[in-house]
Amino acid sequence: MKAVVIGCNGYIGKHLSAFLIGKGWFIYGYDTSEFPLMPISKYNSIDISQKDHLTKIEMDVDYIFYFSGITGTLNGYDKYESYIDINEKGLLNLLNQIRIFKSNARIIFPSTRLIYKGVKDKELDENAEKEFKTIYALNKWFGEQAIIQYSNYFNLKYNIFRICIPYGNLFTDDYSYGTVGFFLKKATSNENIVLYGTGDQKRTFTHVEDICSQIFDTVINPYSENRIFNISGETFSLAQIAIQIASKYNTQVEFIEWPEIDKKLESGDTIFDGKQILAVTKKPLKNSFYNWLLTF
């Protein structure tokens, strides 16, 4: 198999590239840096927001993984031009190039838990109610809808994977991503982990190896084409995760009042129903958070 990974130097893009190469795939990697951050089959530096850069992308492949983007909450209001240029305009540039080239590649797009309206203690399936509290969430919803439109009008093949909270690292033992990475950084610096309110918001946590495995097992299944999937994982509250990390490193969890703007942005519980993807992959999770933390 041959595949393009756009954003191959990013957290999930890097892990996915390595995972696919490990399966014997030939990977064309693209990112903004001059050089790749890991061994890759063939690499090119591009700026996805510049339309003329799209001619560098190999189109005669089986899959195109679009893992380029800017994340963040409040930053989206200060840097909305960049969020639109990369997260929306960049994707449209790619979709248009696929259309012009008449590529038969299936595009794979990562979405986010932040498109869902959180519901207390309720699992959210792929059809659950949507709500958009950040520019980034709007970007991802735009991306999903743009891909579906191109599929409807130009027969583009796709998969969309909604990811809740990724963690873990297969390249180094001193780094994790996002929420878990933030907690670990505080704890290993002998600082308290600070949570707003009671920290009882629940999330679905998935090790990055299981994210890559679920994506791989799904996209190679012909019956998965043109479908949207929640990535499966384990559900914990933020307080449960923080307390476990703090306990390991002999520090504390500190609970403080919600800042007004953060309280407005908070989504509440986002617990993923992963039944659809598990029905396709037919595999249990390889990693558990507690076992991973013991070896971190």
mmCIF file of C-alpha atoms in Angstrom:
data_model
loop_
_atom_site.group_PDB
_atom_site.id
_atom_site.type_symbol
_atom_site.label_atom_id
_atom_site.label_comp_id
_atom_site.label_asym_id
_atom_site.label_seq_id
_atom_site.Cartn_x
_atom_site.Cartn_y
_atom_site.Cartn_z
ATOM 1 C CA MET A 1 0.000 0.000 0.000
ATOM 2 C CA LYS A 2 1.027 3.600 -0.639
ATOM 3 C CA ALA A 3 -0.247 6.521 1.429
ATOM 4 C CA VAL A 4 0.252 10.229 1.941
ATOM 5 C CA VAL A 5 0.453 11.571 5.499
ATOM 6 C CA ILE A 6 0.077 15.355 5.625
ATOM 7 C CA GLY A 7 1.217 16.558 9.032
ATOM 8 C CA CYS A 8 3.639 13.664 9.473
ATOM 9 C CA ASN A 9 5.680 15.594 12.068
ATOM 10 C CA GLY A 10 2.682 16.149 14.332
ATOM 11 C CA TYR A 11 1.839 13.997 17.330
ATOM 12 C CA ILE A 12 -0.663 11.597 15.754
ATOM 13 C CA GLY A 13 0.720 12.003 12.224
ATOM 14 C CA LYS A 14 4.181 10.912 13.352
ATOM 15 C CA HIS A 15 2.867 7.878 15.195
ATOM 16 C CA LEU A 16 0.554 6.919 12.344
ATOM 17 C CA SER A 17 3.373 7.193 9.785
ATOM 18 C CA ALA A 18 5.575 4.891 11.864
ATOM 19 C CA PHE A 19 2.680 2.470 12.388
ATOM 20 C CA LEU A 20 1.939 2.252 8.658
ATOM 21 C CA ILE A 21 5.612 1.882 7.728
ATOM 22 C CA GLY A 22 5.730 -0.957 10.256
ATOM 23 C CA LYS A 23 2.924 -2.611 8.260
ATOM 24 C CA GLY A 24 5.047 -2.409 5.109
ATOM 25 C CA TRP A 25 3.377 0.649 3.593
ATOM 26 C CA PHE A 26 5.252 3.244 1.524
ATOM 27 C CA ILE A 27 4.601 6.646 3.110
ATOM 28 C CA TYR A 28 4.895 10.006 1.392
ATOM 29 C CA GLY A 29 5.256 12.429 4.307
ATOM 30 C CA TYR A 30 4.525 16.165 4.192
ATOM 31 C CA ASP A 31 4.904 18.881 6.803
ATOM 32 C CA THR A 32 6.090 22.468 7.181
ATOM 33 C CA SER A 33 9.532 21.596 8.613
ATOM 34 C CA GLU A 34 12.539 21.268 6.337
ATOM 35 C CA PHE A 35 13.170 17.691 7.497
ATOM 36 C CA PRO A 36 10.999 14.865 8.904
ATOM 37 C CA LEU A 37 11.184 14.116 12.616
ATOM 38 C CA MET A 38 11.357 10.372 11.993
ATOM 39 C CA PRO A 39 12.454 8.040 9.188
ATOM 40 C CA ILE A 40 9.910 8.195 6.384
ATOM 41 C CA SER A 41 9.743 6.658 2.904
ATOM 42 C CA LYS A 42 9.794 9.991 1.071
ATOM 43 C CA TYR A 43 9.427 13.514 2.514
ATOM 44 C CA ASN A 44 8.614 16.970 1.194
ATOM 45 C CA SER A 45 8.201 20.286 2.985
ATOM 46 C CA ILE A 46 4.940 22.065 2.124
ATOM 47 C CA ASP A 47 2.587 24.757 3.386
ATOM 48 C CA ILE A 48 -0.880 23.320 2.889
ATOM 49 C CA SER A 49 -2.426 26.820 2.916
ATOM 50 C CA GLN A 50 -0.478 27.722 -0.271
ATOM 51 C CA LYS A 51 -2.317 26.319 -3.262
ATOM 52 C CA ASP A 52 0.802 26.030 -5.427
ATOM 53 C CA HIS A 53 2.409 23.726 -2.833
ATOM 54 C CA LEU A 54 -0.270 21.104 -3.473
ATOM 55 C CA THR A 55 1.419 20.056 -6.701
ATOM 56 C CA LYS A 56 4.150 18.465 -4.548
ATOM 57 C CA ILE A 57 1.696 15.968 -3.064
ATOM 58 C CA GLU A 58 1.681 12.480 -4.570
ATOM 59 C CA MET A 59 -1.861 11.664 -5.699
ATOM 60 C CA ASP A 60 -1.348 8.163 -7.094
ATOM 61 C CA VAL A 61 -1.764 6.492 -3.703
ATOM 62 C CA ASP A 62 -4.326 4.381 -1.863
ATOM 63 C CA TYR A 63 -4.926 6.739 1.070
ATOM 64 C CA ILE A 64 -4.367 10.392 1.968
ATOM 65 C CA PHE A 65 -4.239 11.071 5.712
ATOM 66 C CA TYR A 66 -4.859 14.757 6.432
ATOM 67 C CA PHE A 67 -3.393 15.226 9.911
ATOM 68 C CA SER A 68 -2.310 18.836 9.531
ATOM 69 C CA GLY A 69 -3.904 21.507 11.669
ATOM 70 C CA ILE A 70 -3.799 23.993 14.543
ATOM 71 C CA THR A 71 -5.475 23.135 17.848
ATOM 72 C CA GLY A 72 -6.447 25.335 20.771
ATOM 73 C CA THR A 73 -9.329 27.071 22.509
ATOM 74 C CA LEU A 74 -8.929 30.802 23.163
ATOM 75 C CA ASN A 75 -6.058 31.021 20.662
ATOM 76 C CA GLY A 76 -8.585 30.626 17.882
ATOM 77 C CA TYR A 77 -10.025 34.057 18.624
ATOM 78 C CA ASP A 78 -6.636 35.762 18.499
ATOM 79 C CA LYS A 79 -5.305 33.844 15.493
ATOM 80 C CA TYR A 80 -8.453 33.097 13.537
ATOM 81 C CA GLU A 81 -6.747 33.824 10.203
ATOM 82 C CA SER A 82 -4.258 30.987 10.785
ATOM 83 C CA TYR A 83 -6.996 28.636 12.002
ATOM 84 C CA ILE A 84 -9.013 29.293 8.861
ATOM 85 C CA ASP A 85 -6.010 29.217 6.506
ATOM 86 C CA ILE A 86 -4.682 25.880 7.745
ATOM 87 C CA ASN A 87 -7.701 24.050 9.169
ATOM 88 C CA GLU A 88 -10.206 25.051 6.493
ATOM 89 C CA LYS A 89 -8.520 26.614 3.454
ATOM 90 C CA GLY A 90 -5.707 24.038 3.570
ATOM 91 C CA LEU A 91 -8.195 21.174 3.545
ATOM 92 C CA LEU A 92 -10.143 22.736 0.650
ATOM 93 C CA ASN A 93 -6.897 23.130 -1.289
ATOM 94 C CA LEU A 94 -6.268 19.412 -0.836
ATOM 95 C CA LEU A 95 -9.816 18.355 -1.691
ATOM 96 C CA ASN A 96 -9.721 20.448 -4.838
ATOM 97 C CA GLN A 97 -6.394 18.932 -5.862
ATOM 98 C CA ILE A 98 -7.834 15.437 -5.381
ATOM 99 C CA ARG A 99 -10.813 16.435 -7.526
ATOM 100 C CA ILE A 100 -8.673 17.932 -10.313
ATOM 101 C CA PHE A 101 -6.266 14.984 -10.345
ATOM 102 C CA LYS A 102 -9.205 12.547 -10.189
ATOM 103 C CA SER A 103 -7.300 10.650 -7.510
ATOM 104 C CA ASN A 104 -8.874 7.404 -6.345
ATOM 105 C CA ALA A 105 -7.291 7.772 -2.894
ATOM 106 C CA ARG A 106 -9.468 7.602 0.190
ATOM 107 C CA ILE A 107 -9.008 10.689 2.398
ATOM 108 C CA ILE A 108 -8.733 10.122 6.146
ATOM 109 C CA PHE A 109 -9.625 13.041 8.403
ATOM 110 C CA PRO A 110 -9.238 13.318 12.204
ATOM 111 C CA SER A 111 -12.004 15.170 14.004
ATOM 112 C CA THR A 112 -12.554 15.939 17.681
ATOM 113 C CA ARG A 113 -14.740 15.407 20.724
ATOM 114 C CA LEU A 114 -15.294 19.178 20.747
ATOM 115 C CA ILE A 115 -17.986 18.979 18.069
ATOM 116 C CA TYR A 116 -20.293 17.160 20.516
ATOM 117 C CA LYS A 117 -22.619 18.692 23.055
ATOM 118 C CA GLY A 118 -21.517 17.071 26.287
ATOM 119 C CA VAL A 119 -24.129 15.148 28.268
ATOM 120 C CA LYS A 120 -23.647 14.100 31.878
ATOM 121 C CA ASP A 121 -22.806 10.386 32.229
ATOM 122 C CA LYS A 122 -24.096 9.545 28.747
ATOM 123 C CA GLU A 123 -22.188 7.819 25.957
ATOM 124 C CA LEU A 124 -22.251 9.815 22.733
ATOM 125 C CA ASP A 125 -22.588 7.919 19.468
ATOM 126 C CA GLU A 126 -21.702 9.405 16.094
ATOM 127 C CA ASN A 127 -25.189 10.895 15.680
ATOM 128 C CA ALA A 128 -25.282 12.630 19.072
ATOM 129 C CA GLU A 129 -26.178 16.314 19.279
ATOM 130 C CA LYS A 130 -23.480 18.728 18.137
ATOM 131 C CA GLU A 131 -22.323 21.984 19.712
ATOM 132 C CA PHE A 132 -19.424 24.274 18.805
ATOM 133 C CA LYS A 133 -17.827 26.376 21.537
ATOM 134 C CA THR A 134 -14.490 27.195 19.885
ATOM 135 C CA ILE A 135 -13.121 28.245 16.509
ATOM 136 C CA TYR A 136 -11.244 24.927 16.418
ATOM 137 C CA ALA A 137 -14.480 22.961 16.895
ATOM 138 C CA LEU A 138 -16.050 24.936 14.045
ATOM 139 C CA ASN A 139 -12.972 24.204 11.896
ATOM 140 C CA LYS A 140 -13.362 20.468 12.452
ATOM 141 C CA TRP A 141 -17.088 20.492 11.736
ATOM 142 C CA PHE A 142 -16.397 22.494 8.577
ATOM 143 C CA GLY A 143 -13.804 19.881 7.591
ATOM 144 C CA GLU A 144 -16.225 17.012 8.092
ATOM 145 C CA GLN A 145 -18.950 18.716 6.062
ATOM 146 C CA ALA A 146 -16.571 19.764 3.270
ATOM 147 C CA ILE A 147 -15.364 16.180 2.879
ATOM 148 C CA ILE A 148 -18.934 14.872 2.787
ATOM 149 C CA GLN A 149 -19.847 17.452 0.116
ATOM 150 C CA TYR A 150 -16.878 16.464 -2.051
ATOM 151 C CA SER A 151 -17.912 12.838 -1.598
ATOM 152 C CA ASN A 152 -21.490 13.579 -2.657
ATOM 153 C CA TYR A 153 -20.555 15.716 -5.677
ATOM 154 C CA PHE A 154 -17.229 14.282 -6.855
ATOM 155 C CA ASN A 155 -17.284 10.672 -5.552
ATOM 156 C CA LEU A 156 -14.449 11.270 -3.095
ATOM 157 C CA LYS A 157 -13.901 8.334 -0.725
ATOM 158 C CA TYR A 158 -13.335 9.107 2.936
ATOM 159 C CA ASN A 159 -13.269 8.159 6.583
ATOM 160 C CA ILE A 160 -13.648 10.554 9.500
ATOM 161 C CA PHE A 161 -12.345 9.579 12.941
ATOM 162 C CA ARG A 162 -13.426 11.559 15.997
ATOM 163 C CA ILE A 163 -10.742 11.427 18.680
ATOM 164 C CA CYS A 164 -11.432 12.296 22.312
ATOM 165 C CA ILE A 165 -8.275 12.432 24.521
ATOM 166 C CA PRO A 166 -5.095 10.851 23.110
ATOM 167 C CA TYR A 167 -2.114 10.060 25.319
ATOM 168 C CA GLY A 168 1.157 8.124 25.288
ATOM 169 C CA ASN A 169 4.277 8.157 23.152
ATOM 170 C CA LEU A 170 6.027 5.381 21.256
ATOM 171 C CA PHE A 171 9.120 7.430 20.439
ATOM 172 C CA THR A 172 10.285 8.812 23.800
ATOM 173 C CA ASP A 173 9.515 8.016 27.430
ATOM 174 C CA ASP A 174 9.511 11.615 28.646
ATOM 175 C CA TYR A 175 6.518 13.064 26.819
ATOM 176 C CA SER A 176 2.794 12.607 26.455
ATOM 177 C CA TYR A 177 0.265 14.732 24.618
ATOM 178 C CA GLY A 178 -2.471 17.150 25.599
ATOM 179 C CA THR A 179 -4.335 16.781 28.891
ATOM 180 C CA VAL A 180 -2.283 13.842 30.183
ATOM 181 C CA GLY A 181 0.942 15.507 29.040
ATOM 182 C CA PHE A 182 0.028 18.702 30.903
ATOM 183 C CA PHE A 183 -0.682 16.775 34.106
ATOM 184 C CA LEU A 184 2.578 14.835 33.801
ATOM 185 C CA LYS A 185 4.613 17.972 33.184
ATOM 186 C CA LYS A 186 3.267 19.521 36.383
ATOM 187 C CA ALA A 187 3.726 16.378 38.479
ATOM 188 C CA THR A 188 7.250 15.614 37.275
ATOM 189 C CA SER A 189 8.211 19.246 38.016
ATOM 190 C CA ASN A 190 6.973 18.716 41.598
ATOM 191 C CA GLU A 191 4.104 21.143 41.051
ATOM 192 C CA ASN A 192 0.466 20.661 41.980
ATOM 193 C CA ILE A 193 -1.906 19.633 39.206
ATOM 194 C CA VAL A 194 -4.594 22.317 39.077
ATOM 195 C CA LEU A 195 -8.170 21.438 38.122
ATOM 196 C CA TYR A 196 -11.127 23.768 37.777
ATOM 197 C CA GLY A 197 -14.190 22.978 39.870
ATOM 198 C CA THR A 198 -14.335 19.364 41.045
ATOM 199 C CA GLY A 199 -12.671 17.849 37.984
ATOM 200 C CA ASP A 200 -15.617 15.497 37.539
ATOM 201 C CA GLN A 201 -15.849 16.021 33.750
ATOM 202 C CA LYS A 202 -15.535 12.640 32.046
ATOM 203 C CA ARG A 203 -13.600 11.947 28.867
ATOM 204 C CA THR A 204 -12.654 8.932 26.757
ATOM 205 C CA PHE A 205 -8.876 8.383 26.855
ATOM 206 C CA THR A 206 -7.093 6.368 24.157
ATOM 207 C CA HIS A 207 -3.415 5.466 23.906
ATOM 208 C CA VAL A 208 -1.894 6.664 20.624
ATOM 209 C CA GLU A 209 -0.976 3.100 19.620
ATOM 210 C CA ASP A 210 -4.641 2.092 19.907
ATOM 211 C CA ILE A 211 -5.662 5.170 17.903
ATOM 212 C CA CYS A 212 -3.317 4.144 15.078
ATOM 213 C CA SER A 213 -4.432 0.528 15.269
ATOM 214 C CA GLN A 214 -8.130 1.415 15.133
ATOM 215 C CA ILE A 215 -7.611 3.759 12.186
ATOM 216 C CA PHE A 216 -5.546 1.150 10.317
ATOM 217 C CA ASP A 217 -7.931 -1.751 10.931
ATOM 218 C CA THR A 218 -10.879 0.406 9.895
ATOM 219 C CA VAL A 219 -9.548 1.929 6.665
ATOM 220 C CA ILE A 220 -8.413 -1.428 5.268
ATOM 221 C CA ASN A 221 -11.932 -2.781 5.741
ATOM 222 C CA PRO A 222 -13.889 -2.150 2.502
ATOM 223 C CA TYR A 223 -17.172 -1.891 4.417
ATOM 224 C CA SER A 224 -15.894 1.140 6.352
ATOM 225 C CA GLU A 225 -15.775 3.440 3.315
ATOM 226 C CA ASN A 226 -17.576 6.799 3.630
ATOM 227 C CA ARG A 227 -18.322 6.369 7.323
ATOM 228 C CA ILE A 228 -17.642 8.350 10.490
ATOM 229 C CA PHE A 229 -16.296 6.649 13.615
ATOM 230 C CA ASN A 230 -15.676 7.536 17.230
ATOM 231 C CA ILE A 231 -12.294 6.225 18.396
ATOM 232 C CA SER A 232 -12.857 3.807 21.269
ATOM 233 C CA GLY A 233 -11.080 4.076 24.620
ATOM 234 C CA GLU A 234 -11.426 4.089 28.412
ATOM 235 C CA THR A 235 -13.566 6.572 30.310
ATOM 236 C CA PHE A 236 -12.241 8.479 33.334
ATOM 237 C CA SER A 237 -12.915 11.805 34.968
ATOM 238 C CA LEU A 238 -10.170 14.411 34.806
ATOM 239 C CA ALA A 239 -9.852 14.129 38.601
ATOM 240 C CA GLN A 240 -9.284 10.360 38.397
ATOM 241 C CA ILE A 241 -6.468 10.833 35.888
ATOM 242 C CA ALA A 242 -4.923 13.746 37.784
ATOM 243 C CA ILE A 243 -5.010 11.922 41.141
ATOM 244 C CA GLN A 244 -3.344 8.829 39.687
ATOM 245 C CA ILE A 245 -0.556 10.902 38.146
ATOM 246 C CA ALA A 246 -0.104 13.043 41.259
ATOM 247 C CA SER A 247 0.054 9.937 43.452
ATOM 248 C CA LYS A 248 2.800 8.400 41.329
ATOM 249 C CA TYR A 249 4.980 11.503 41.585
ATOM 250 C CA ASN A 250 4.152 12.409 45.212
ATOM 251 C CA THR A 251 2.452 15.680 44.434
ATOM 252 C CA GLN A 252 -1.082 16.987 44.933
ATOM 253 C CA VAL A 253 -4.184 17.857 42.941
ATOM 254 C CA GLU A 254 -5.438 21.372 43.633
ATOM 255 C CA PHE A 255 -9.052 22.302 42.911
ATOM 256 C CA ILE A 256 -9.826 25.964 42.196
ATOM 257 C CA GLU A 257 -12.801 28.031 41.041
ATOM 258 C CA TRP A 258 -13.603 28.146 37.352
ATOM 259 C CA PRO A 259 -12.388 31.271 35.517
ATOM 260 C CA GLU A 260 -15.420 32.806 33.831
ATOM 261 C CA ILE A 261 -14.270 32.329 30.223
ATOM 262 C CA ASP A 262 -13.076 28.744 30.784
ATOM 263 C CA LYS A 263 -16.398 27.814 32.352
ATOM 264 C CA LYS A 264 -18.183 29.101 29.247
ATOM 265 C CA LEU A 265 -15.905 27.045 26.993
ATOM 266 C CA GLU A 266 -16.145 23.802 28.988
ATOM 267 C CA SER A 267 -18.058 21.073 27.158
ATOM 268 C CA GLY A 268 -18.991 18.866 30.119
ATOM 269 C CA ASP A 269 -18.807 15.072 29.851
ATOM 270 C CA THR A 270 -17.759 13.763 26.436
ATOM 271 C CA ILE A 271 -17.895 9.994 26.720
ATOM 272 C CA PHE A 272 -17.521 8.170 23.423
ATOM 273 C CA ASP A 273 -19.671 5.260 22.342
ATOM 274 C CA GLY A 274 -17.168 3.202 20.366
ATOM 275 C CA LYS A 275 -19.442 0.340 19.347
ATOM 276 C CA GLN A 276 -19.290 1.154 15.623
ATOM 277 C CA ILE A 277 -15.529 1.057 15.339
ATOM 278 C CA LEU A 278 -15.207 -2.004 17.571
ATOM 279 C CA ALA A 279 -17.675 -3.817 15.314
ATOM 280 C CA VAL A 280 -15.307 -3.174 12.401
ATOM 281 C CA THR A 281 -11.934 -3.750 14.073
ATOM 282 C CA LYS A 282 -13.086 -6.621 16.324
ATOM 283 C CA LYS A 283 -10.089 -5.987 18.598
ATOM 284 C CA PRO A 284 -9.842 -5.003 22.268
ATOM 285 C CA LEU A 285 -7.641 -2.116 23.345
ATOM 286 C CA LYS A 286 -3.989 -3.079 23.633
ATOM 287 C CA ASN A 287 -3.174 -0.412 26.224
ATOM 288 C CA SER A 288 -4.789 0.635 29.499
ATOM 289 C CA PHE A 289 -4.112 3.966 31.149
ATOM 290 C CA TYR A 290 -3.236 2.502 34.550
ATOM 291 C CA ASN A 291 -0.793 -0.038 33.099
ATOM 292 C CA TRP A 292 0.782 2.640 30.923
ATOM 293 C CA LEU A 293 1.244 4.961 33.896
ATOM 294 C CA LEU A 294 3.039 2.220 35.831
ATOM 295 C CA THR A 295 5.676 1.995 33.116
ATOM 296 C CA PHE A 296 5.891 5.701 32.234
#
